[in-house]
Coordinates of C-alpha atoms and ligand atoms in Angstrom, one line a residue:
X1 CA 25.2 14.4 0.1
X2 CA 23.0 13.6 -2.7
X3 CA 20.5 16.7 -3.9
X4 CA 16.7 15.7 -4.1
X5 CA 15.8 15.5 -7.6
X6 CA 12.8 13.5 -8.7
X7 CA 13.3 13.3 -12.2
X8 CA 17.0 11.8 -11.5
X9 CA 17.4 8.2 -12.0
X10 CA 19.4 7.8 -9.3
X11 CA 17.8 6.1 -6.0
X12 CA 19.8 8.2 -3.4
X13 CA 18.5 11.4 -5.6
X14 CA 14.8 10.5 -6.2
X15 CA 14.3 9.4 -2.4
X16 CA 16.8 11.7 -1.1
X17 CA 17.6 11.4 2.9
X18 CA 17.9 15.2 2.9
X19 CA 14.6 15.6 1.7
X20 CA 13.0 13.4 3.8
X21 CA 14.1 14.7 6.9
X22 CA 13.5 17.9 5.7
X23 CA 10.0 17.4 5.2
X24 CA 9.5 15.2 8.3
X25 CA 10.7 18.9 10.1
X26 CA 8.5 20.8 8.1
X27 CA 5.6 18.4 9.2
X28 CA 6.4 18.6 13.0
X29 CA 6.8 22.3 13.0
X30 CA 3.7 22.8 11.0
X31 CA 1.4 19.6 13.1
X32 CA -0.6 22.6 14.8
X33 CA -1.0 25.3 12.1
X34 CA -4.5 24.9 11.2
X35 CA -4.6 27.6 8.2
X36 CA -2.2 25.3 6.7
X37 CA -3.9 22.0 7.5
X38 CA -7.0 23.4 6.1
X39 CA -5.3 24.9 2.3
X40 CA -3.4 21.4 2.4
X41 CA -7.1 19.7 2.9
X42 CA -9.3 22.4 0.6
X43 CA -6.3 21.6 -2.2
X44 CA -7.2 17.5 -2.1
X45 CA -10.6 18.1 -2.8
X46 CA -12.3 16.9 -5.6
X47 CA -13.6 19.5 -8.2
X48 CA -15.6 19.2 -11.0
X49 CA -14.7 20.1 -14.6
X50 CA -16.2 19.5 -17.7
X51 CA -18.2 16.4 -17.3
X52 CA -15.8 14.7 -14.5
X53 CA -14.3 15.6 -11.5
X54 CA -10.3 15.6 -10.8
X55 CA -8.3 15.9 -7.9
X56 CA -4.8 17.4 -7.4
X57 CA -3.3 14.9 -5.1
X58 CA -1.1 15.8 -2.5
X59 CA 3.0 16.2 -2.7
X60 CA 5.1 14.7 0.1
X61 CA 5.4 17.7 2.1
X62 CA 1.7 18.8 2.2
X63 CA 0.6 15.0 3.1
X64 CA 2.9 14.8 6.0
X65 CA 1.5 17.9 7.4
X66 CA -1.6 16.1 7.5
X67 CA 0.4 12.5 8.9
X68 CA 1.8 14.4 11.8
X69 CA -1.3 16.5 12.5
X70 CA -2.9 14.7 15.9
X71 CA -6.2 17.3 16.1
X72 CA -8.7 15.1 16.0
X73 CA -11.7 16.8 14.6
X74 CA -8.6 17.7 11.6
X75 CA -8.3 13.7 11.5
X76 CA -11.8 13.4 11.1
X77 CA -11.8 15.8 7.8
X78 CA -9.1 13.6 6.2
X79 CA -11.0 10.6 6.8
X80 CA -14.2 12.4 5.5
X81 CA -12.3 13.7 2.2
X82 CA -10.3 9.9 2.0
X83 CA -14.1 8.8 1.4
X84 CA -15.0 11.5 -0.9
X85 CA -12.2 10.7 -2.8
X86 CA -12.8 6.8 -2.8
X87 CA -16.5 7.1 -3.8
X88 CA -15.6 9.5 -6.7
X89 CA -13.1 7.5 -8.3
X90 CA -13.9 3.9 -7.3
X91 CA -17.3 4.2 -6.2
X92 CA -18.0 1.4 -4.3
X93 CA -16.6 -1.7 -6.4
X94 CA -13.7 -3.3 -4.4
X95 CA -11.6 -5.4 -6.8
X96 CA -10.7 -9.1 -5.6
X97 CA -8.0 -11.2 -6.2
X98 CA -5.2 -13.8 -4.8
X99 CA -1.5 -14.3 -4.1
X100 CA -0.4 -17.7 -5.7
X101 CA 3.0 -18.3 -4.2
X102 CA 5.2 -20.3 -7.0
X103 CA 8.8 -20.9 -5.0
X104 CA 9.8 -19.8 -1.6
X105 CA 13.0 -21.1 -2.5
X106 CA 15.4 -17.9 -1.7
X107 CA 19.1 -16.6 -1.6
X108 CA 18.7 -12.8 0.2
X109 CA 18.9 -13.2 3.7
X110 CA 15.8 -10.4 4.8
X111 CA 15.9 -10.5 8.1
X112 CA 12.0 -10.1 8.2
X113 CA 10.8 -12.9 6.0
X114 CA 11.1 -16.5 6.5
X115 CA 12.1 -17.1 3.2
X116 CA 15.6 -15.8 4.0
X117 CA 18.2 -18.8 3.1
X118 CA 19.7 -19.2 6.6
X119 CA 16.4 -20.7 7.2
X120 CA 16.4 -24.2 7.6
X121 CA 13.3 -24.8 9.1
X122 CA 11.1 -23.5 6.4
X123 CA 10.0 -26.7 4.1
X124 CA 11.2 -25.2 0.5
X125 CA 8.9 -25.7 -2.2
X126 CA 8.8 -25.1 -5.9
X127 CA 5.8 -25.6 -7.9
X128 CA 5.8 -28.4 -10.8
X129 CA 3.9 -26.9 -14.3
X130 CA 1.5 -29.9 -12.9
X131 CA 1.2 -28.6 -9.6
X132 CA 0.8 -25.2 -11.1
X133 CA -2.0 -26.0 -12.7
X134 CA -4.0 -27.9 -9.5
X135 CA -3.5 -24.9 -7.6
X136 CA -5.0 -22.5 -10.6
X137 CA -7.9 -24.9 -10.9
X138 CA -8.4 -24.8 -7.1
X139 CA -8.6 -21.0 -7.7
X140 CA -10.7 -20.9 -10.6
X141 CA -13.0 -23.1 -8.6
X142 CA -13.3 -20.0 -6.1
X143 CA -14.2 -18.1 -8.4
X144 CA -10.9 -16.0 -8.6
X145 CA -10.0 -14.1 -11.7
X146 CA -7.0 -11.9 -11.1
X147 CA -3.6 -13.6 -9.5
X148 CA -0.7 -12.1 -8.1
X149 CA 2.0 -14.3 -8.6
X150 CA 4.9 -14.2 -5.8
X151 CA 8.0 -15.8 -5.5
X152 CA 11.4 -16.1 -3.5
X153 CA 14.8 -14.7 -5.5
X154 CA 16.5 -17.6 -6.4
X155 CA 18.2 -17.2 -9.9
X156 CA 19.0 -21.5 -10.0
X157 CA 15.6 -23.0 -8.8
X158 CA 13.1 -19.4 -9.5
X159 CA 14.9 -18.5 -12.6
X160 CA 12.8 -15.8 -15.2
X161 CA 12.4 -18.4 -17.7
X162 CA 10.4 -20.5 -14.8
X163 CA 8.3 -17.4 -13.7
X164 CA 7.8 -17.3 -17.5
X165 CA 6.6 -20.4 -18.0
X166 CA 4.4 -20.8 -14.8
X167 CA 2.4 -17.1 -16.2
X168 CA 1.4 -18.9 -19.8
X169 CA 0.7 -22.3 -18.2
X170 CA -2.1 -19.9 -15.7
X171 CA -3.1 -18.5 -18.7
X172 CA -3.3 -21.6 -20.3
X173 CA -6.0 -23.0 -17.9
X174 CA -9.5 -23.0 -19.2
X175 CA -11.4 -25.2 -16.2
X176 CA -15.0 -24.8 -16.8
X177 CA -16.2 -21.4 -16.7
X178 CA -13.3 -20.3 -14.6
X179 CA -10.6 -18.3 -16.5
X180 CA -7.4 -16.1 -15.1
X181 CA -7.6 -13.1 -16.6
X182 CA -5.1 -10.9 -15.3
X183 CA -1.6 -12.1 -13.5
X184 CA -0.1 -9.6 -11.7
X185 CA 3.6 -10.3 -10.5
X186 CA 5.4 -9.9 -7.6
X187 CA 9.6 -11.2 -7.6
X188 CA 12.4 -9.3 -7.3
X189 CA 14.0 -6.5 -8.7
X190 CA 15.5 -7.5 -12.1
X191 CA 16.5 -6.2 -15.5
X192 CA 15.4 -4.4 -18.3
X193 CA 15.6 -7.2 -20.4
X194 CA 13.5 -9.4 -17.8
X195 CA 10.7 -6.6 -17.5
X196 CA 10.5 -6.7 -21.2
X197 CA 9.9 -10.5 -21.3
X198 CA 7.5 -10.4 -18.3
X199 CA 5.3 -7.5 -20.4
X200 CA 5.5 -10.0 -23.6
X201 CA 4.1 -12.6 -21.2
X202 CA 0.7 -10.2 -20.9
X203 CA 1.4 -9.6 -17.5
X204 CA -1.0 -7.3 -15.6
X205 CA 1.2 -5.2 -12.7
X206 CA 4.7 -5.5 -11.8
X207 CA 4.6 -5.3 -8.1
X208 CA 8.0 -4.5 -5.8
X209 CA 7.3 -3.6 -2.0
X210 CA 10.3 -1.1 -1.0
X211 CA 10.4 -2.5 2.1
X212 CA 12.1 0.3 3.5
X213 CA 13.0 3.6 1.8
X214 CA 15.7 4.4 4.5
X215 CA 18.7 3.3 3.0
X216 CA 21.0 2.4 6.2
X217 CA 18.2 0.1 7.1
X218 CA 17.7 -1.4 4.0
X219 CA 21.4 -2.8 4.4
X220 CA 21.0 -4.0 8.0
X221 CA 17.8 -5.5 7.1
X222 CA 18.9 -6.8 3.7
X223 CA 22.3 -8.1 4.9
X224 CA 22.7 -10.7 2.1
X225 CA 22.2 -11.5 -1.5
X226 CA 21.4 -9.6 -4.6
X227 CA 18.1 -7.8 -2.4
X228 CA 21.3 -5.9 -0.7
X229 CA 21.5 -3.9 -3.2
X230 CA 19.7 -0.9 -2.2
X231 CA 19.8 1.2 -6.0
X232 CA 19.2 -1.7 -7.8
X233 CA 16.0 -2.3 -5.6
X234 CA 15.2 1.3 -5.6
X235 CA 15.4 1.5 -9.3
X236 CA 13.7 -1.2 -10.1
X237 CA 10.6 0.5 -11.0
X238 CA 12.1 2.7 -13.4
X239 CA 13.8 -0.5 -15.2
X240 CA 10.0 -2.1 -15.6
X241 CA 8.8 0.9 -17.1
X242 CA 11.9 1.1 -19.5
X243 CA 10.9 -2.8 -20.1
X244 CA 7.3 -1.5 -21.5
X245 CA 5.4 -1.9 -18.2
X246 CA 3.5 0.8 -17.7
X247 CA 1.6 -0.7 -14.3
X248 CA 3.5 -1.0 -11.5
X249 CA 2.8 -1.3 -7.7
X250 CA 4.6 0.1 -4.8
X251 CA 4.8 -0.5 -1.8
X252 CA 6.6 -0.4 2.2
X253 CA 6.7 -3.2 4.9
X254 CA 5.3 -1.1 7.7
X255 CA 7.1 -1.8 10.9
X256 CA 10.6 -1.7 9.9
X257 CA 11.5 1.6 9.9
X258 CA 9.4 5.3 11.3
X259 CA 5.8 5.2 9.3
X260 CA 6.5 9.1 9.0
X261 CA 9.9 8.5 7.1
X262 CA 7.9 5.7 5.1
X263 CA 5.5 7.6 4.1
X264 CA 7.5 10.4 2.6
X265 CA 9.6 8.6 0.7
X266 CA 6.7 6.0 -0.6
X267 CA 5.1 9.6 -2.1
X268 CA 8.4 10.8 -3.1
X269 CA 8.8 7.5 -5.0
X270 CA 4.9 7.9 -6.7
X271 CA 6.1 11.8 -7.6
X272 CA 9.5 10.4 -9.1
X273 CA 7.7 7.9 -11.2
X274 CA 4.9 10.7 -12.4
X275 CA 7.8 13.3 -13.2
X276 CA 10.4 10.6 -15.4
X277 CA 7.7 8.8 -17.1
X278 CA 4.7 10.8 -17.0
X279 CA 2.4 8.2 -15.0
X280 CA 2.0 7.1 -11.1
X281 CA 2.1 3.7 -9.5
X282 CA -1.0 1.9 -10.8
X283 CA -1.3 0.4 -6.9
X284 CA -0.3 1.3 -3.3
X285 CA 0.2 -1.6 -1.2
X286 CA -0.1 -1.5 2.8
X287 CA 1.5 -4.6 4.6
X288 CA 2.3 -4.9 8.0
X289 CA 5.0 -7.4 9.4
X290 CA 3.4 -10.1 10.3
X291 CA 4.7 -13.8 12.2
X292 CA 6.2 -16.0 10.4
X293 CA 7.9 -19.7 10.7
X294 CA 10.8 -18.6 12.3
X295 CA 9.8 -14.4 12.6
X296 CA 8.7 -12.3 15.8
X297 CA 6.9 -9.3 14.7
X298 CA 7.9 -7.9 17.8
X299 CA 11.4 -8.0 17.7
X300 CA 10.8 -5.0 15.1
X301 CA 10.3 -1.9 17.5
X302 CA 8.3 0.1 14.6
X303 CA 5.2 -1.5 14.3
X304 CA 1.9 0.8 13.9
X305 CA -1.4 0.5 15.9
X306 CA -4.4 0.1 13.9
X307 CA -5.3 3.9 14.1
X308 CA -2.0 4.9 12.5
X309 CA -2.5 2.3 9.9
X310 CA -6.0 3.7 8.7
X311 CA -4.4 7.4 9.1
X312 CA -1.9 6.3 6.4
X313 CA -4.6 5.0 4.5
X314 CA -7.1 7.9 4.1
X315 CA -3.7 10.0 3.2
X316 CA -2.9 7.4 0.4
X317 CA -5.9 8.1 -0.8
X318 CA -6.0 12.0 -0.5
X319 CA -2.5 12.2 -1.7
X320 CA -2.7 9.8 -4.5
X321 CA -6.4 9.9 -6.2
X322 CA -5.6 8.0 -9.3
X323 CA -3.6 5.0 -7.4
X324 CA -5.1 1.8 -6.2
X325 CA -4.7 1.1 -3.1
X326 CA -4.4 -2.7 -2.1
X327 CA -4.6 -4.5 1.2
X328 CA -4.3 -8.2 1.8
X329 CA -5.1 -10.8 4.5
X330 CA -2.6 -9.3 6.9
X331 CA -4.9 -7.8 8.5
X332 CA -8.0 -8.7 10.5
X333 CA -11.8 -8.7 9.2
X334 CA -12.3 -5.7 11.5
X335 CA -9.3 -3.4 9.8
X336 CA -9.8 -4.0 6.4
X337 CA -13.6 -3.4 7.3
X338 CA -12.8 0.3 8.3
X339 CA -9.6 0.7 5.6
X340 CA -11.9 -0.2 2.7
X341 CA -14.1 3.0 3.5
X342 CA -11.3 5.2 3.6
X343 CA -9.8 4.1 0.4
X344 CA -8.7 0.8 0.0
X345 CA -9.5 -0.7 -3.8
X346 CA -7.8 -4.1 -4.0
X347 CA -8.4 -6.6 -1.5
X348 CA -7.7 -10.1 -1.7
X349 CA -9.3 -13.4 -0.5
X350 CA -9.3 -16.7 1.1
X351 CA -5.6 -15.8 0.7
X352 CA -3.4 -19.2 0.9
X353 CA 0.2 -17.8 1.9
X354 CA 2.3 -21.5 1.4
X355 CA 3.5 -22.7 -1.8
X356 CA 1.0 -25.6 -2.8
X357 CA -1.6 -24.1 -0.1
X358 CA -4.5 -23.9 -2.7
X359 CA -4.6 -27.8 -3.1
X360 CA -4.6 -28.6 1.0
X361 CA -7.6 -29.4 2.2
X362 CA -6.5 -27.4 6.1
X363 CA -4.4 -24.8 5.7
X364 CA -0.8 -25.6 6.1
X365 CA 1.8 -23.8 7.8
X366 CA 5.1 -25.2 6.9
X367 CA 6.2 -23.0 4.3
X368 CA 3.9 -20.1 4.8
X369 CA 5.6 -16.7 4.1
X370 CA 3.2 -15.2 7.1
X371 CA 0.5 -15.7 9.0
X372 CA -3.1 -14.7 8.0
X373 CA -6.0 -12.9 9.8
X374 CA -8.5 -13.1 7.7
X375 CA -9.0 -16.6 7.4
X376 CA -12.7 -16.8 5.4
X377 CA -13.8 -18.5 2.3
X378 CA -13.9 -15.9 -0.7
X379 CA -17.6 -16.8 -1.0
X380 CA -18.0 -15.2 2.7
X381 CA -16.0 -12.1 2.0
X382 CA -17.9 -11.4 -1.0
X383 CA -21.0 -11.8 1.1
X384 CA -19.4 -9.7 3.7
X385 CA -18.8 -7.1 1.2
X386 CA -22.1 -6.8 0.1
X387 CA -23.4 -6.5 2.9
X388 CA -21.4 -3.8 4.0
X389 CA -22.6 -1.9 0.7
X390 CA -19.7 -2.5 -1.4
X391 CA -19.6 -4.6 -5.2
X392 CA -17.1 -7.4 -5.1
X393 CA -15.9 -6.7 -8.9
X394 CA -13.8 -9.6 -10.9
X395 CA -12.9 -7.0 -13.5
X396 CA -9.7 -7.3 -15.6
X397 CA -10.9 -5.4 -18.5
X398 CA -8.6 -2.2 -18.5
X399 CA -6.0 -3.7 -19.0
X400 CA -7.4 -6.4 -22.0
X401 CA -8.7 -3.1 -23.1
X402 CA -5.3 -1.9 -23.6
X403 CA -6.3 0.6 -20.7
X404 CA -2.6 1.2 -18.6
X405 CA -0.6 3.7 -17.6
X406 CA -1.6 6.8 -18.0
X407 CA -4.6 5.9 -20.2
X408 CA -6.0 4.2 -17.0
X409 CA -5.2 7.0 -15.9
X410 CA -7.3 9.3 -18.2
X411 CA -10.5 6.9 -17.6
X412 CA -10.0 7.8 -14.1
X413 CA -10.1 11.9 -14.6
X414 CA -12.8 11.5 -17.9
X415 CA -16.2 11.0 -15.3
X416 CA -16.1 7.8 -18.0
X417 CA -15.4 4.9 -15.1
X418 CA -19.0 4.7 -13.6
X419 CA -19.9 3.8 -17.8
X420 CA -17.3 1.5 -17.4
X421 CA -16.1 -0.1 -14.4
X422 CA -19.1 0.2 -12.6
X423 CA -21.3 -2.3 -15.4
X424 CA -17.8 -4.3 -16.0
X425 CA -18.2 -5.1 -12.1
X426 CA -21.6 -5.9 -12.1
X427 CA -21.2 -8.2 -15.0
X428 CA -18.3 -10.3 -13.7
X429 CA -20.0 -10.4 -10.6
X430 CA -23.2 -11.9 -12.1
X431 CA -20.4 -14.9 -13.2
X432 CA -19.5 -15.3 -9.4
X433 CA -22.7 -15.6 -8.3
X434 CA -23.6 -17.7 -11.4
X435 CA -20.7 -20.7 -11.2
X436 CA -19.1 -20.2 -7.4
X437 CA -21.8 -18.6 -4.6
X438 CA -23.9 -19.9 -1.7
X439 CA -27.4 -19.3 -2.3
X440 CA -27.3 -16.8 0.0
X441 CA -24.6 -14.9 -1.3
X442 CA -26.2 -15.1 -4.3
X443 CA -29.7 -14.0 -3.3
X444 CA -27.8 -10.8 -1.9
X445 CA -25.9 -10.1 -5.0
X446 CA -29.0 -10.5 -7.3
X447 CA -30.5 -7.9 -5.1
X448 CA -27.5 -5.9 -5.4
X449 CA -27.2 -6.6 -9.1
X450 CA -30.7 -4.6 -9.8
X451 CA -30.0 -1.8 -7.5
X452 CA -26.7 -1.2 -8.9
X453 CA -27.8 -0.9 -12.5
X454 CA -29.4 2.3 -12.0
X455 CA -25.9 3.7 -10.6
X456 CA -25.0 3.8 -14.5
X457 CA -25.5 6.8 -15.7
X458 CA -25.4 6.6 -19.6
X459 CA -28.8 4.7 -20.7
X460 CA -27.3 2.9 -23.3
X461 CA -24.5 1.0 -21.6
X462 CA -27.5 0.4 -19.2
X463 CA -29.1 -1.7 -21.6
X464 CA -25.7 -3.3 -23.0
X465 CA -25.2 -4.6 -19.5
X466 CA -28.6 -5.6 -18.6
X467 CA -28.4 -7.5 -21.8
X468 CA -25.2 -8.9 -20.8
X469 CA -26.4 -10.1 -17.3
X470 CA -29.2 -12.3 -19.2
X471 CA -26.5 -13.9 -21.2
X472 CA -24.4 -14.7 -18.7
X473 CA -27.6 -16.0 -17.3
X474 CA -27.9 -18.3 -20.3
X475 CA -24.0 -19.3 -19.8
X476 CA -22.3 -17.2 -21.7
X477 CA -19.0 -15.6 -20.2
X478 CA -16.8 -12.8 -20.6
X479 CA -18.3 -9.5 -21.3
X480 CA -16.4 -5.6 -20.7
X481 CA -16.5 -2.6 -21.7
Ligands
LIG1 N1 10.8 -12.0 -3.2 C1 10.3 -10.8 -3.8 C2 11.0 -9.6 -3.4 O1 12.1 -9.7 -2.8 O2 10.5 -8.5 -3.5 C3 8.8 -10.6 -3.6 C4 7.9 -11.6 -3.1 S1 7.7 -11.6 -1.3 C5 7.0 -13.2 -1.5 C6 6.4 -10.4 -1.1 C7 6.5 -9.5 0.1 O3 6.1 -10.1 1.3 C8 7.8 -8.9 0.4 O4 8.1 -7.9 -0.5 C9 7.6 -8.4 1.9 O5 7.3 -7.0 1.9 C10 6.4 -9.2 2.4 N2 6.8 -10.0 3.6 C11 8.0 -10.7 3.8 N3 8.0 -11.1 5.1 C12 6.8 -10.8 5.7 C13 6.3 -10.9 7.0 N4 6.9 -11.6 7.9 N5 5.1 -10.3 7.2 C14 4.4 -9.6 6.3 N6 4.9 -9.5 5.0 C15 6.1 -10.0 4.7

């Protein structure tokens, strides 16, 4: 049996099987001892030093103490410290963006997606540089900024040089005042050599969802195809980093396998990456299976209710301070509503799941890769947002900035991000509202606007930004710090 090791660069030794169930004991035996819930809890707390405040994080072992824990007035105090956490790190900008799905065509055969190549139902699609470009206009005219671009494995038809391509022809686009400023990238596991071309191509975050971190699983689940390979997918990350990519974002499918087991080895996979190459995943993502064309949820017997899900959610956050945490249009209005408090960062919008969806009038179903619950225009979610008290933020600037990895990282811990992200979501907020909003969005974000300037503490970047805002005003574009 393989020993845990988390600075090996072996899958089966970084997310050992041992270690999880191991831990997974520790946590049931330990699920009632309250001195122990309340060091783990007093150990996540934020402190303050110098002119900032840091947090510890959690390991693996400690945060599934707290996952097994079912006290409820304990459950309470995580989700209590999950939004102490959130408002001292990320205050309360939320980060938009959207999936732009390039190819669903696909050779693994994941039994979960509808993408797998037995399908013959599914209508395959492959974007044209052409069509590429109506669907980025059709973005820009939302008002998006920041892309994550997904695709189906498909060496022939989805090749790296076509991935390639479709990133400089987004970047390319300059449609009025709309701009993609950040393309994050989600397709599969791949080589050094690849992660080295994709970081040349400016890319934002390399994102790879685990699926599953229980090996036997992943094979039955993964029956077919290079995805099979369960180190190769496992290691991907480290690869990426290898390639120069210092961003990258995990992530499990909930549902397939025991949340708790998840869970574990999702932290043991952030503590492998922090202990090789000296910085976390830049992003957490949280998706749940979902239907799809020819895909029953329920035929998976390890789906979460919606309590569970915001458990894991607030212990993201506690265990992982520095990590965004990302959530899509999976979920409902009403979940993300109450996982946005308790530390989401990343949520994206008006969400159009089918290659080519951007450009169809209704939203079409036949090559979908699931079904979406949150359904609204990104003009209503950012009025939603505001409402709820939160700044819809455009920002890409970090990582123009040359702010990744670990000195993201260092913003984070410095007390510096409310001089920094807090005016840089402000400004490319005032563009929103400027080119894209209702006027009534708008009326509540100018409103918002002037009561969120006097969240920034250092006087001068105050009177950068408000200088900023009247430019943008006068139609100029473009500002950061
Ligand atoms: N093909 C790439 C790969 O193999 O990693 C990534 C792109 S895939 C379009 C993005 C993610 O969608 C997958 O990693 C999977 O977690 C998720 N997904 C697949 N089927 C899903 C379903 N039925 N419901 C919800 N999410 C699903």
């Amino acid at each position: 049996m393989a020993k845990y090791n988390p600075k090996s660069l072996i899958a089966e030794e970084f997310i050992s099987d041992e270690e999880i169930r191991a831990t997974l004991e520790y946590a049931e035996a330990n699920k009632n001892n309250v001195e122990l819930i309340d060091a783990i809890l007093d150990k996540a707390r934020p402190q303050k030093k110098d002119n900032g405040t840091f947090c510890t994080g959690l390991n693996h072992r400690e945060a599934s103490v707290l996952l097994a824990c079912e006290i409820p007035e304990k459950i309470q105090e995580m989700y209590k410290l999950a939004e102490e956490i959130k408002q001292a790190f990320y205050g309360n900008r939320i980060v938009m963006f959207a999936p732009l799905y390039l190819s669903n065509y696909c050779v693994n055969g994941c039994v979960y997606c509808p993408y797998h190549h037995q399908n013959k139902t599914i209508c395959r699609k492959k974007l044209t540089q052409e069509e590429v470009r109506n669907e980025v206009i059709a973005l820009q005219d939302m008002g998006h900024k920041r892309l994550a671009i997904e695709s189906g494995e498909d060496p022939v038809n989805n090749p790296i040089e076509y991935i390639l391509e479709c990133i400089d022809t987004i970047y390319s686009i300059k449609h009025k005042n709309g701009a993609i400023r950040r393309v994050n990238v989600n397709i599969a596991a791949t080589t050094v050599e690849n992660y080295k071309k994709l970081k040349d191509a400016g890319i934002g975050t390399y994102i790879l969802f685990q699926e599953t971190y229980h090996k036997e699983s992943y094979l039955k689940l993964h029956p077919t195809g290079p995805k099979h390979d369960y180190a190769y997918h496992t290691e991907a990350m480290d690869r990426a980093m290898q390639g120069g990519i210092d961003d990258v974002g995990l992530g499990v499918l909930f549902g397939l396998e025991l949340y708790k087991y998840e869970f574990a080895g999702l932290l043991m996979h952030a503590e492998h990456l922090e202990a090789v190459h000296g910085v976390g995943p830049h992003t957490i993502s949280v998706p749940r299976i979902k239907r799809a064309d020819d895909i029953d949820p329920d035929v998976f017997d390890n789906g979460i209710d919606d309590d569970t899900f915001a458990k894991i959610c607030a212990l993201i956050r506690i265990s992982t301070p520095y990590t965004g945490m990302i959530i899509s249009t999976r979920e409902s209005q009403a979940v993300r509503e109450k996982v946005i408090k308790l530390g989401v960062s990343q949520i994206s919008g008006a969400s159009r799941t089918s290659v080519g969806g951007y450009t169809e009038e209704e939203r079409p179903h036949d090559s979908e890769q699931f079904d979406v619950s949150d359904t609204r225009t990104l003009d209503e979610v950012v009025k939603w947002l505001m409402e709820l008290g939160h700044i819809p933020s455009f920002c890409t600037a970090c990582y123009r900035e040359g702010r990744t990895g670990d000195r993201f990282m260092s913003l984070c811990k410095s007390g510096q991000i409310q001089n920094c992200c807090h005016p840089n979501a402000l400004m490319t907020l005032k563009e929103f509202l400027m080119d894209y909003a209702s006027e009534d969005t708008k009326k509540i974000g100018e409103a918002l606007i002037q009561a969120e300037l006097e969240n920034i503490p250092k006087e001068k970047v105050k009177e950068i930004c408000k200088e900023n805002l009247e430019k943008i005003q006068n139609g100029i574009r473009d500002f950061r710090f």
